[in-house]
Amino acid sequence: MALIELAGIERRFQLGDTTVKALAGIDLTIDAGEYVAVMGPSGSGKSTLLNLLGLLDRPDIGHYRLEGRDVTTLSADEQAKVRSTRIGFVFQSFHLVPRLTAAENIALPMMLAGIAPAERARRVTAALKDFGLDQRADHKPDQLSGGQRQRVAIARATIMQPPLILADEPTGNLDRHTGEDVVNLLEALNARGVTLIVVTHDPGMGERARRRLVMEDGRLQSDSAGAPG
Amino acid sequence: MRPADILRFARDAAAGYPLRTTLSVLAMAIGVAAVVLLTALGDGARRYVVGQFSSLGTNLVIVLPGRTGTGGFNPATAITSTPRDLTIADAQALLRAPAVRRVGPLAVGTSEISAGGRLREVMVAGANRDFFAIRNFELAQGEALPDDDWQRAAPVAVIGAKVQEELFGREPALGRLVRVGDRRLRVIGILRPTGQGLGMNTDELVIVPVALAQAMFNSNTLFRILVEARSREAIPAASTQVLELLKQRHRGEEDVTVITQDAVLATFDKLLGALTLAVAGIAAISLAVAGILVMNVMLVAVTQRTGEIGLLKALGAPARTIRLAFLTEAAMLSASGALVGYGLGEAGAFALRQLFPVFPAYPPDWAVIAGLLTALSTGLLFGFLPARRAARLDPVQALMKH
Ligand SMILES: Nc1ncnc2c1ncn2[C@@H]1O[C@H](COP(=O)(O)OP(=O)(O)OP(=O)(O)O)[C@@H](O)[C@H]1O
Ligand SMILES: [Mg+2]
């Protein structure tokens, strides 16, 4: 079943007098459980596409169906609800709240969703263990290494058990070795059935994805799903 | 988001920026402390003056012999007479005035009092039983002068607390005989100690029947007549009736002066009440300033935490949650400021009372409540704008600011 269906998506930005078409007519279908890498030169619209898929941004033209439901027409609060339960984000710069501990950062989506403290504690303990962070539960982000921070961020993205994980250059701020770790974690999630969409500049990482989208000037230049092999 | 989580989140956010949190709490605290302390001062002054005046008696009309005040020079009275004296009969006549409830004649002089070989100089007041009620004299032991004919000079005395202590020490004084001048009097009552007030110091006073005092001082005049009107409203009527009656008795001559203490008191009360209000108003301005400071602090917080707000939105927080979190933080800042300020203000008022025990520097309840409510509502009011700004941030833009 198609998890994501994009039809005729356009996203324009007004920069002074000129209009930039960050996305210029995207048609795309992604099935549940897929592992997709989005590649392409800088400024080609990869982040814009991901933000749109994550309901952080709205298209100017076109329709976006998530799990069969048209989400472009939802109100801001309804979209927030979808983000809370259906989508997990992993960012290049981690985006951890500096004053909260690793455990509190992981629990943040559950706290925002109003989940009871006991249930939160249970899930956080399990997540800390899964991601090898049990010794780091009470550490603030500035007491963690880059790799550990990104693991906290991935734990946070998965804590609400969303069917879709969006990662924008998750290894961009990491060295090769720790980046490898993070990719393994994300792939393990995908192996358990979570749909994974990763924006990356790293061809090696792109190779590992089962499907590669290459963007250029706001368009899909190639889609390995359509190509043979 | 659960209310407990919102509270904790807001608290941690405030604690995460100690300097700006301390500053805004301090500003709010100073504002509230100023309201509490200044109104304590103002209201204390009002209470002090009112208390001093009402210790003289309520609904009081005082009659003095002689024409004083604004009458100016009157050739007729200048030629015809020296003013007539006030007599006990004059005082008794005043009881006929319908607006008058009680009349207390007063004759004064000094004399020596002795008992058990100890002797001292005292002020002797000749009065009657109603005089005690009019002046609100309270007795520590025994009772007031007997309620009999004002012309009867019963050989009894009520003595002040200090006189009792100096003559009798720890021994019981009630029922003992004392010598006042050349009379032997029985002590029938002892006044409750009061200390120094606006009126005479009753601790060093000896009160005897007015006829006895006149006999002792060999005169038949009164120093004052104290008149208690039936009610506050009856005071003007009482004073005109008193004046009229005495004029009749003095062959049509207006040779007495009538003072009403309530008029003076009311003016003071109003004046000092207005002063307290004005002072509270000035202090409230500092609260408004504190509110604006909280707003600025919260606006800075929104700017500083733009990335965090974007993240919260990405993680699924609806606008309402973000608004609530920031509003709660602003409310916390102003609430803790208000509490600290209230504590400081009460401590200041307490220190004032310790330094000046006679001065009742208690902040009035209305000022405390108004101060706290103003602090909270300015905090919320000025917190609303930053909270709304935070809630309206575009998630993508906000995230990029991280
Ligand atoms: N908020 C914005 N305002 C104006 N222009 C924008 C905005 N966001 C993106 N753009 C423009 O849209 C285009 C696509 O940007 P996008 O960030 O999606 O590129 P990208 O493929 O993610 O690039 P990179 O690899 O450098 O991250 C760029 O030309 C960019 O300048
Ligand atoms: Mg990008």
XYZ file of C-alpha atoms and ligand atoms in Angstrom:
663
model
C 0.000 0.000 0.000
C 1.238 3.488 -0.802
C 2.279 5.323 2.351
C 3.059 8.546 0.552
C 1.514 9.890 -2.646
C 2.637 13.244 -4.026
C 0.830 14.669 -7.051
C 1.951 17.805 -8.894
C 3.687 19.304 -5.848
C 5.098 22.793 -6.273
C 6.762 24.914 -3.610
C 7.898 28.438 -4.413
C 9.834 30.926 -2.346
C 9.729 34.639 -2.893
C 13.225 36.121 -2.687
C 12.855 39.846 -3.303
C 11.578 40.190 -6.850
C 12.462 36.695 -7.961
C 10.499 33.547 -7.307
C 12.482 30.418 -6.567
C 10.794 27.134 -7.419
C 12.262 24.890 -4.733
C 9.951 22.119 -5.889
C 8.657 22.214 -9.436
C 6.090 19.528 -10.096
C 6.890 16.432 -8.078
C 4.943 13.225 -8.543
C 6.077 10.476 -6.224
C 4.731 7.374 -4.551
C 6.504 5.652 -1.661
C 5.220 2.421 -0.207
C 5.188 1.473 3.421
C 8.444 -0.146 4.508
C 10.593 1.368 1.760
C 14.131 2.656 2.300
C 14.641 5.723 0.116
C 17.705 7.920 -0.279
C 17.183 11.431 -1.659
C 20.265 12.830 -3.356
C 21.224 15.730 -5.543
C 23.271 18.912 -5.586
C 22.956 21.617 -3.003
C 19.875 23.771 -3.492
C 18.068 21.127 -5.537
C 15.147 21.026 -3.100
C 15.896 17.937 -0.993
C 15.265 19.589 2.377
C 12.195 21.355 1.033
C 10.808 18.004 -0.088
C 11.529 16.398 3.266
C 9.950 19.281 5.222
C 6.892 18.934 3.072
C 6.732 15.178 3.644
C 7.054 15.895 7.372
C 4.172 18.403 7.322
C 6.492 21.162 8.484
C 5.735 23.002 5.258
C 2.826 23.172 2.809
C 2.986 22.966 -0.992
C 1.751 25.902 -3.039
C 0.247 23.548 -5.591
C -0.453 19.845 -5.562
C -1.677 17.182 -3.217
C -0.036 15.069 -0.576
C -1.743 11.929 0.628
C -0.286 10.258 3.684
C -1.681 6.813 4.469
C -4.449 7.521 1.998
C -5.515 10.775 3.632
C -5.079 14.188 1.997
C -2.989 16.004 4.593
C -2.470 19.282 2.708
C -5.919 20.489 3.709
C -5.535 19.721 7.413
C -5.447 22.524 9.959
C -2.173 23.357 11.696
C -3.216 21.527 14.850
C -4.366 18.468 12.910
C -1.014 18.432 11.136
C 0.709 18.675 14.526
C -1.228 15.625 15.610
C -0.070 13.716 12.495
C 3.539 14.748 13.160
C 3.230 13.633 16.740
C 2.027 10.103 15.995
C 2.994 9.255 12.398
C 6.332 10.937 11.682
C 9.755 10.929 13.317
C 12.434 13.492 12.413
C 16.208 13.160 12.521
C 18.148 16.341 11.767
C 21.690 17.002 10.652
C 22.332 19.185 13.719
C 20.565 16.832 16.169
C 18.223 19.501 17.598
C 18.374 18.350 21.194
C 17.092 20.686 23.927
C 20.305 21.665 25.749
C 18.813 21.981 29.245
C 17.177 18.542 29.134
C 18.988 15.272 29.817
C 19.256 12.512 27.221
C 16.338 10.691 28.838
C 14.213 13.858 28.927
C 15.011 14.639 25.300
C 13.926 11.162 24.296
C 10.728 11.518 26.352
C 9.880 14.939 24.881
C 7.478 13.745 22.113
C 5.618 11.578 24.624
C 5.379 14.474 27.048
C 3.990 16.714 24.318
C 1.496 13.982 23.413
C 0.319 13.776 27.031
C 1.416 10.214 27.691
C 1.440 9.234 31.376
C 4.806 9.538 33.187
C 4.970 5.850 34.112
C 4.538 4.765 30.492
C 7.084 7.375 29.420
C 9.653 6.095 31.890
C 9.109 2.535 30.735
C 9.574 3.368 27.062
C 12.569 5.655 27.679
C 14.356 2.952 29.669
C 13.813 0.494 26.840
C 14.953 3.027 24.215
C 18.094 3.951 26.174
C 18.981 0.282 26.278
C 18.197 -0.310 22.580
C 20.403 2.571 21.511
C 23.238 1.787 23.921
C 22.663 4.925 25.967
C 21.813 3.441 29.368
C 24.949 4.972 30.889
C 24.089 8.382 29.440
C 20.495 8.817 30.603
C 21.217 11.795 32.856
C 23.755 13.496 30.621
C 22.979 16.824 29.031
C 23.579 17.038 25.253
C 26.827 19.004 25.747
C 28.169 16.066 27.738
C 27.591 13.677 24.815
C 29.619 12.945 21.703
C 28.184 13.704 18.267
C 27.346 10.063 17.665
C 25.645 9.767 21.036
C 23.662 12.923 20.371
C 22.411 11.570 17.075
C 21.495 8.296 18.776
C 19.462 10.273 21.321
C 17.803 12.084 18.419
C 16.963 8.791 16.688
C 15.610 7.365 19.931
C 13.438 10.461 20.224
C 12.251 10.130 16.613
C 11.179 6.527 17.175
C 9.769 6.789 20.694
C 6.213 7.401 19.462
C 6.644 4.399 17.133
C 5.825 6.295 13.932
C 5.570 4.365 10.664
C 7.684 7.018 8.883
C 11.167 8.335 9.716
C 12.541 11.359 7.856
C 16.247 12.064 8.203
C 17.886 15.160 6.674
C 21.611 14.476 6.336
C 21.724 12.558 9.627
C 25.445 11.856 9.251
C 26.376 15.278 7.946
C 27.919 16.380 11.252
C 29.491 13.053 12.096
C 32.800 11.411 11.196
C 32.790 8.396 8.918
C 32.816 5.825 11.707
C 30.049 7.238 13.879
C 28.077 8.052 10.758
C 28.241 4.372 9.878
C 26.797 3.508 13.318
C 23.915 5.909 12.843
C 23.124 4.537 9.398
C 23.113 1.018 10.811
C 20.628 2.079 13.481
C 18.337 3.668 10.920
C 18.561 0.613 8.670
C 17.728 -1.627 11.605
C 14.551 0.412 12.115
C 13.721 -0.011 8.442
C 14.310 -3.723 8.785
C 11.550 -3.765 11.384
C 9.136 -2.230 8.876
C 9.531 1.506 9.414
C 9.551 3.531 6.215
C 12.858 5.398 6.013
C 13.560 8.447 3.860
C 17.101 9.821 4.114
C 18.527 12.934 2.467
C 22.247 12.467 1.934
C 25.217 13.798 0.031
C 27.176 10.616 0.650
C 27.115 8.366 -2.452
C 28.149 5.387 -0.338
C 25.150 5.837 1.871
C 22.942 6.391 -1.144
C 24.116 3.078 -2.520
C 22.867 1.282 0.572
C 19.297 2.475 0.100
C 16.999 0.217 -1.860
C 15.633 3.174 -3.770
C 17.436 6.341 -4.804
C 15.821 9.618 -5.835
C 18.062 12.172 -7.449
C 16.836 15.750 -7.528
C 17.874 18.685 -9.627
C 16.360 22.170 -9.659
C 13.292 21.103 -7.804
C 12.553 18.146 -10.030
C 13.049 14.417 -9.719
C 15.849 13.756 -12.131
C 15.927 10.054 -11.575
C 14.183 7.420 -9.523
C 15.852 4.032 -9.233
C 12.455 2.429 -8.720
C 11.610 3.122 -12.347
C 15.007 2.018 -13.635
C 15.829 -1.593 -14.266
C 17.934 -3.372 -11.600
C 0.520 18.027 27.268
C -0.315 17.371 30.934
C -0.591 20.393 33.254
C 2.099 19.003 35.545
C 4.411 18.595 32.544
C 3.714 22.134 31.366
C 4.565 23.456 34.828
C 7.763 21.471 35.002
C 8.746 22.366 31.469
C 8.180 26.080 32.160
C 10.052 25.872 35.433
C 13.037 24.171 33.833
C 13.010 26.668 30.989
C 13.065 29.557 33.480
C 15.789 27.864 35.513
C 17.811 27.343 32.341
C 18.402 31.090 32.080
C 19.174 32.120 35.660
C 20.206 35.691 34.946
C 17.144 36.830 33.064
C 14.899 34.847 35.411
C 16.464 36.468 38.475
C 16.183 39.904 36.919
C 12.512 39.672 36.108
C 11.634 38.032 39.415
C 13.539 40.811 41.153
C 11.772 43.540 39.208
C 8.400 42.064 40.045
C 9.441 41.573 43.666
C 10.507 45.181 44.029
C 7.198 46.337 42.602
C 5.118 44.219 44.958
C 7.347 44.996 47.935
C 6.946 48.696 47.173
C 3.151 48.364 47.143
C 3.104 46.409 50.393
C 5.581 48.607 52.240
C 4.322 51.980 51.050
C 0.690 51.178 51.757
C 1.747 49.834 55.155
C 3.346 53.209 55.791
C 0.384 55.205 54.526
C -2.242 53.127 56.213
C -0.139 52.971 59.356
C -0.064 56.755 59.475
C -3.817 56.878 58.946
C -4.457 54.297 61.644
C -2.098 56.030 64.031
C -3.843 59.376 63.705
C -7.340 57.902 63.735
C -6.431 55.751 66.721
C -5.066 58.700 68.628
C -8.166 60.725 67.908
C -10.658 58.038 68.725
C -8.885 57.299 71.983
C -10.252 60.679 72.987
C -13.777 59.332 72.595
C -16.248 58.902 69.778
C -18.890 61.406 68.635
C -17.270 63.830 70.970
C -18.278 67.483 71.390
C -16.058 69.500 73.708
C -17.180 72.664 75.479
C -14.536 75.154 76.635
C -15.221 78.240 78.662
C -14.543 81.526 76.872
C -14.979 82.660 73.347
C -11.981 81.670 71.304
C -11.262 81.092 67.709
C -12.616 83.004 64.757
C -15.100 85.262 66.549
C -12.813 88.260 66.244
C -12.893 91.238 68.562
C -16.391 91.993 69.783
C -16.662 95.380 71.519
C -19.890 94.336 73.252
C -18.408 91.349 75.022
C -15.210 93.278 75.613
C -17.067 95.845 77.622
C -19.774 93.838 79.311
C -18.015 90.905 80.856
C -15.250 88.506 81.369
C -16.636 85.156 80.218
C -18.803 83.359 82.645
C -17.491 80.163 84.097
C -18.858 76.758 83.232
C -20.495 75.115 86.208
C -21.731 71.669 87.150
C -25.257 73.002 86.736
C -24.392 74.034 83.167
C -23.163 70.528 82.490
C -26.284 68.965 83.955
C -28.437 71.246 81.849
C -26.848 69.866 78.679
C -28.446 66.475 79.368
C -31.715 68.054 78.236
C -30.435 68.476 74.680
C -32.084 65.750 72.578
C -28.972 65.033 70.484
C -26.838 64.485 73.572
C -26.322 61.034 75.023
C -23.846 61.610 77.808
C -22.242 64.556 79.528
C -18.957 64.436 81.366
C -17.921 67.490 83.418
C -14.213 67.917 83.992
C -12.415 69.938 86.616
C -8.658 69.652 86.940
C -5.917 70.601 89.318
C -2.739 69.240 90.814
C -2.315 67.922 94.270
C -0.267 65.545 96.344
C -1.294 61.987 96.913
C 0.099 59.835 99.677
C -0.380 56.371 101.067
C 1.733 54.223 103.332
C 4.302 56.973 103.714
C 4.861 57.363 100.003
C 3.977 60.638 98.382
C 3.886 62.103 94.925
C 2.474 64.934 92.894
C -0.469 64.066 90.672
C -2.955 65.556 88.319
C -6.423 65.332 89.814
C -9.425 65.189 87.520
C -12.894 65.809 88.831
C -15.409 63.922 86.751
C -18.446 61.661 86.836
C -19.245 58.103 85.834
C -20.229 59.012 82.260
C -16.877 60.692 81.771
C -15.272 57.241 81.816
C -17.611 56.005 79.096
C -17.101 59.096 76.955
C -13.314 58.889 77.123
C -13.272 55.083 76.763
C -11.345 54.713 80.000
C -10.960 51.088 80.861
C -10.509 49.785 84.359
C -7.955 47.187 85.308
C -9.599 46.628 88.689
C -12.605 47.901 90.619
C -15.044 50.265 89.041
C -15.582 53.805 87.852
C -16.918 56.677 89.949
C -20.396 56.109 91.422
C -23.361 57.154 89.347
C -24.895 59.536 91.828
C -25.642 63.237 92.138
C -22.889 65.256 90.469
C -23.019 67.705 93.302
C -22.206 64.999 95.864
C -18.569 64.806 96.864
C -18.225 61.101 97.723
C -14.757 60.433 99.184
C -13.614 57.965 96.547
C -10.933 57.943 93.835
C -9.975 56.011 90.725
C -6.209 56.026 90.240
C -3.949 55.567 87.229
C -1.768 52.499 86.807
C 1.478 54.329 87.479
C 0.100 56.050 90.575
C -0.983 52.677 91.881
C 2.421 51.173 91.211
C 4.314 54.011 92.852
C 2.155 54.144 95.944
C 1.406 50.485 96.495
C 3.924 48.552 94.395
C 2.784 44.964 94.222
C 0.350 45.264 97.120
C -3.368 45.384 96.356
C -4.605 48.979 96.172
C -8.307 48.448 95.783
C -10.229 49.482 98.883
C -7.218 51.170 100.477
C -7.307 54.723 101.710
C -5.184 57.429 100.152
C -4.697 61.025 101.114
C -5.219 63.544 98.363
C -4.534 67.057 99.501
C -6.279 67.173 102.877
C -8.878 64.506 102.079
C -8.867 60.839 102.787
C -10.289 58.903 99.845
C -10.963 55.249 99.252
C -9.529 53.713 96.056
C -12.454 52.142 94.204
C -10.865 51.568 90.811
C -7.567 51.364 88.957
C -7.267 52.397 85.324
C -5.800 50.081 82.744
C -2.338 51.313 81.706
C -2.411 53.084 78.328
C 0.867 54.922 77.895
C 1.319 58.223 76.217
C -1.361 59.281 73.758
C -2.703 62.457 72.240
C -4.795 63.134 75.357
C -3.652 63.309 78.919
C -1.605 60.482 80.283
C -4.107 58.567 82.339
C -1.434 56.436 83.989
C -0.513 59.326 86.254
C -4.045 60.542 86.879
C -6.310 60.470 89.928
C -10.014 60.809 89.169
C -12.423 61.917 91.866
C -16.080 63.061 91.829
C -16.298 66.479 90.206
C -17.878 68.129 93.281
C -15.048 66.818 95.426
C -12.439 68.184 93.056
C -14.090 71.574 93.085
C -14.177 71.539 96.888
C -10.516 70.525 97.025
C -9.464 73.281 94.666
C -11.891 75.692 96.193
C -13.557 76.652 92.939
C -16.867 76.020 91.279
C -15.799 76.152 87.690
C -15.223 73.430 85.131
C -12.206 73.085 82.874
C -14.190 71.362 80.113
C -17.501 69.702 79.512
C -17.260 66.604 77.334
C -20.460 65.808 75.470
C -21.150 62.612 73.586
C -23.644 62.975 70.743
C -26.159 60.190 70.115
C -24.522 59.282 66.821
C -22.036 60.544 64.316
C -24.860 62.191 62.377
C -26.108 63.891 65.544
C -22.824 65.694 66.190
C -23.736 68.979 64.423
C -27.162 69.023 66.105
C -25.583 68.300 69.463
C -23.117 71.136 69.148
C -25.763 73.715 68.161
C -28.080 72.533 70.919
C -25.252 72.720 73.451
C -24.333 76.182 72.298
C -27.963 77.320 72.411
C -28.574 75.932 75.896
C -25.464 77.518 77.329
C -26.258 80.829 75.649
C -29.666 80.803 77.346
C -28.119 79.963 80.694
C -25.532 82.705 80.268
C -28.068 85.441 79.634
C -27.847 85.310 75.888
C -24.115 85.593 75.733
C -22.180 83.196 73.579
C -19.228 82.865 75.902
C -18.226 79.268 75.306
C -16.422 77.474 72.538
C -17.681 74.177 71.124
C -15.294 71.895 69.269
C -16.254 68.698 67.481
C -13.399 66.270 67.219
C -15.069 64.194 64.527
C -14.734 66.910 61.930
C -10.988 67.039 62.435
C -10.769 63.290 62.489
C -12.756 62.843 59.290
C -10.490 65.264 57.481
C -7.395 63.441 58.638
C -8.907 60.085 57.780
C -9.773 61.217 54.271
C -6.454 62.921 53.718
C -4.365 59.987 54.851
C -6.593 57.510 53.031
C -6.029 59.456 49.824
C -2.327 59.535 50.552
C -2.229 55.749 50.926
C -4.106 55.361 47.668
C -1.750 57.732 45.862
C 1.266 55.928 47.243
C -0.246 52.602 46.174
C -0.785 54.044 42.719
C 2.828 55.106 42.447
C 3.947 51.672 43.583
C 1.579 50.089 41.048
C 3.432 51.917 38.300
C 6.555 50.027 39.294
C 4.490 46.874 38.910
C 3.553 47.853 35.385
C 7.211 48.531 34.661
C 8.020 45.095 36.049
C 5.335 43.649 33.772
C 6.942 45.263 30.749
C 10.285 43.879 31.860
C 8.796 40.399 32.078
C 7.448 40.892 28.572
C 10.862 41.853 27.269
C 12.480 38.964 29.045
C 9.929 36.614 27.507
C 10.394 38.125 24.056
C 14.121 37.548 24.399
C 13.337 34.030 25.553
C 11.242 33.414 22.448
C 14.063 34.663 20.237
C 16.687 32.689 22.128
C 14.606 29.556 21.976
C 13.309 29.847 18.423
C 15.084 26.634 17.476
C 13.544 24.853 20.410
C 10.087 26.102 19.488
C 10.577 24.828 15.940
C 11.645 21.487 17.338
C 8.619 21.261 19.628
C 6.408 21.937 16.637
C 8.207 19.292 14.576
C 7.687 16.839 17.412
C 3.955 17.451 17.231
C 3.243 20.224 19.749
C 0.141 22.174 18.714
C 0.223 25.977 18.895
C -1.881 25.890 22.053
C 0.733 23.877 23.934
C 3.507 26.259 22.995
C 1.420 29.289 23.920
C 0.579 27.706 27.231
C 4.190 26.798 27.984
C 5.406 30.359 27.468
C 2.446 31.881 29.267
C 3.062 29.554 32.186
C 6.685 30.614 32.267
C 5.707 34.287 32.348
C 3.136 33.587 35.033
C 5.738 31.726 37.069
C 8.196 34.580 36.822
C 5.639 37.111 37.983
C 4.108 34.821 40.592
C 7.421 34.067 42.230
C 8.328 37.738 41.956
C 5.044 38.623 43.611
C 5.596 36.132 46.417
C 9.175 37.232 47.036
C 8.005 40.844 46.944
C 5.184 40.138 49.359
C 7.665 38.515 51.728
C 10.048 41.450 51.410
C 7.241 43.953 51.934
C 5.929 42.172 55.026
C 9.460 41.882 56.376
C 9.953 45.602 55.791
C 6.674 46.435 57.511
C 7.678 44.152 60.391
C 11.026 45.921 60.695
C 9.206 49.265 60.728
C 6.937 48.072 63.524
C 9.958 46.897 65.490
C 11.655 50.249 65.051
C 8.544 52.311 65.800
C 6.291 50.232 68.037
C 3.573 52.892 68.300
C 3.230 53.022 64.528
C 0.834 50.322 63.221
C 2.593 49.724 59.868
C 0.396 46.883 58.599
C -0.259 46.745 54.853
C -4.026 46.890 54.286
C -5.554 43.700 52.854
C -6.876 45.477 49.782
C -3.372 46.663 48.932
C -1.837 43.217 49.343
C -4.529 41.579 47.221
C -4.433 44.318 44.610
C -0.631 44.194 44.529
C -0.479 40.436 44.047
C -3.279 40.426 41.477
C -1.716 43.298 39.542
C 1.621 41.490 39.504
C 0.029 38.278 38.232
C -2.163 39.931 35.659
C 0.588 42.174 34.297
C 2.780 39.092 34.086
C 0.108 37.211 32.161
C -0.891 40.196 30.071
C 2.655 40.994 29.063
C 3.448 37.293 28.732
C 0.665 36.876 26.221
C 2.367 38.692 23.371
C 5.601 36.660 23.521
C 3.624 33.437 23.939
C 1.544 34.215 20.884
C 4.629 35.090 18.900
C 6.202 31.769 19.878
C 3.097 29.816 18.928
C 2.911 31.495 15.524
C 6.502 30.806 14.502
C 6.856 28.917 11.258
C 8.314 25.508 12.167
C 10.767 25.313 9.230
C 12.062 28.838 9.769
C 12.324 28.241 13.497
C 14.211 24.976 13.037
C 16.746 26.612 10.720
C 17.591 29.134 13.462
C 19.023 26.453 15.676
N 12.721 29.681 3.375
C 13.233 29.859 2.183
N 13.188 31.081 1.621
C 13.677 31.281 0.388
N 14.243 30.337 -0.347
C 14.348 29.092 0.162
C 13.842 28.795 1.445
N 14.058 27.497 1.700
C 14.676 26.999 0.612
N 14.843 27.963 -0.309
C 15.422 27.797 -1.636
O 14.887 26.653 -2.204
C 15.893 25.927 -2.868
C 15.955 24.511 -2.345
O 16.469 24.547 -1.016
P 16.726 23.235 -0.174
O 17.109 23.695 1.201
O 15.559 22.360 -0.278
O 17.987 22.597 -0.875
P 18.782 21.290 -0.486
O 18.680 20.380 -1.641
O 18.331 20.785 0.825
O 20.260 21.853 -0.384
P 21.423 21.389 0.593
O 21.963 20.150 0.016
O 22.401 22.508 0.551
O 20.817 21.215 1.955
C 17.181 26.703 -2.712
O 17.379 27.481 -3.834
C 16.916 27.565 -1.537
O 17.638 28.770 -1.657
Mg 19.185 20.579 2.737
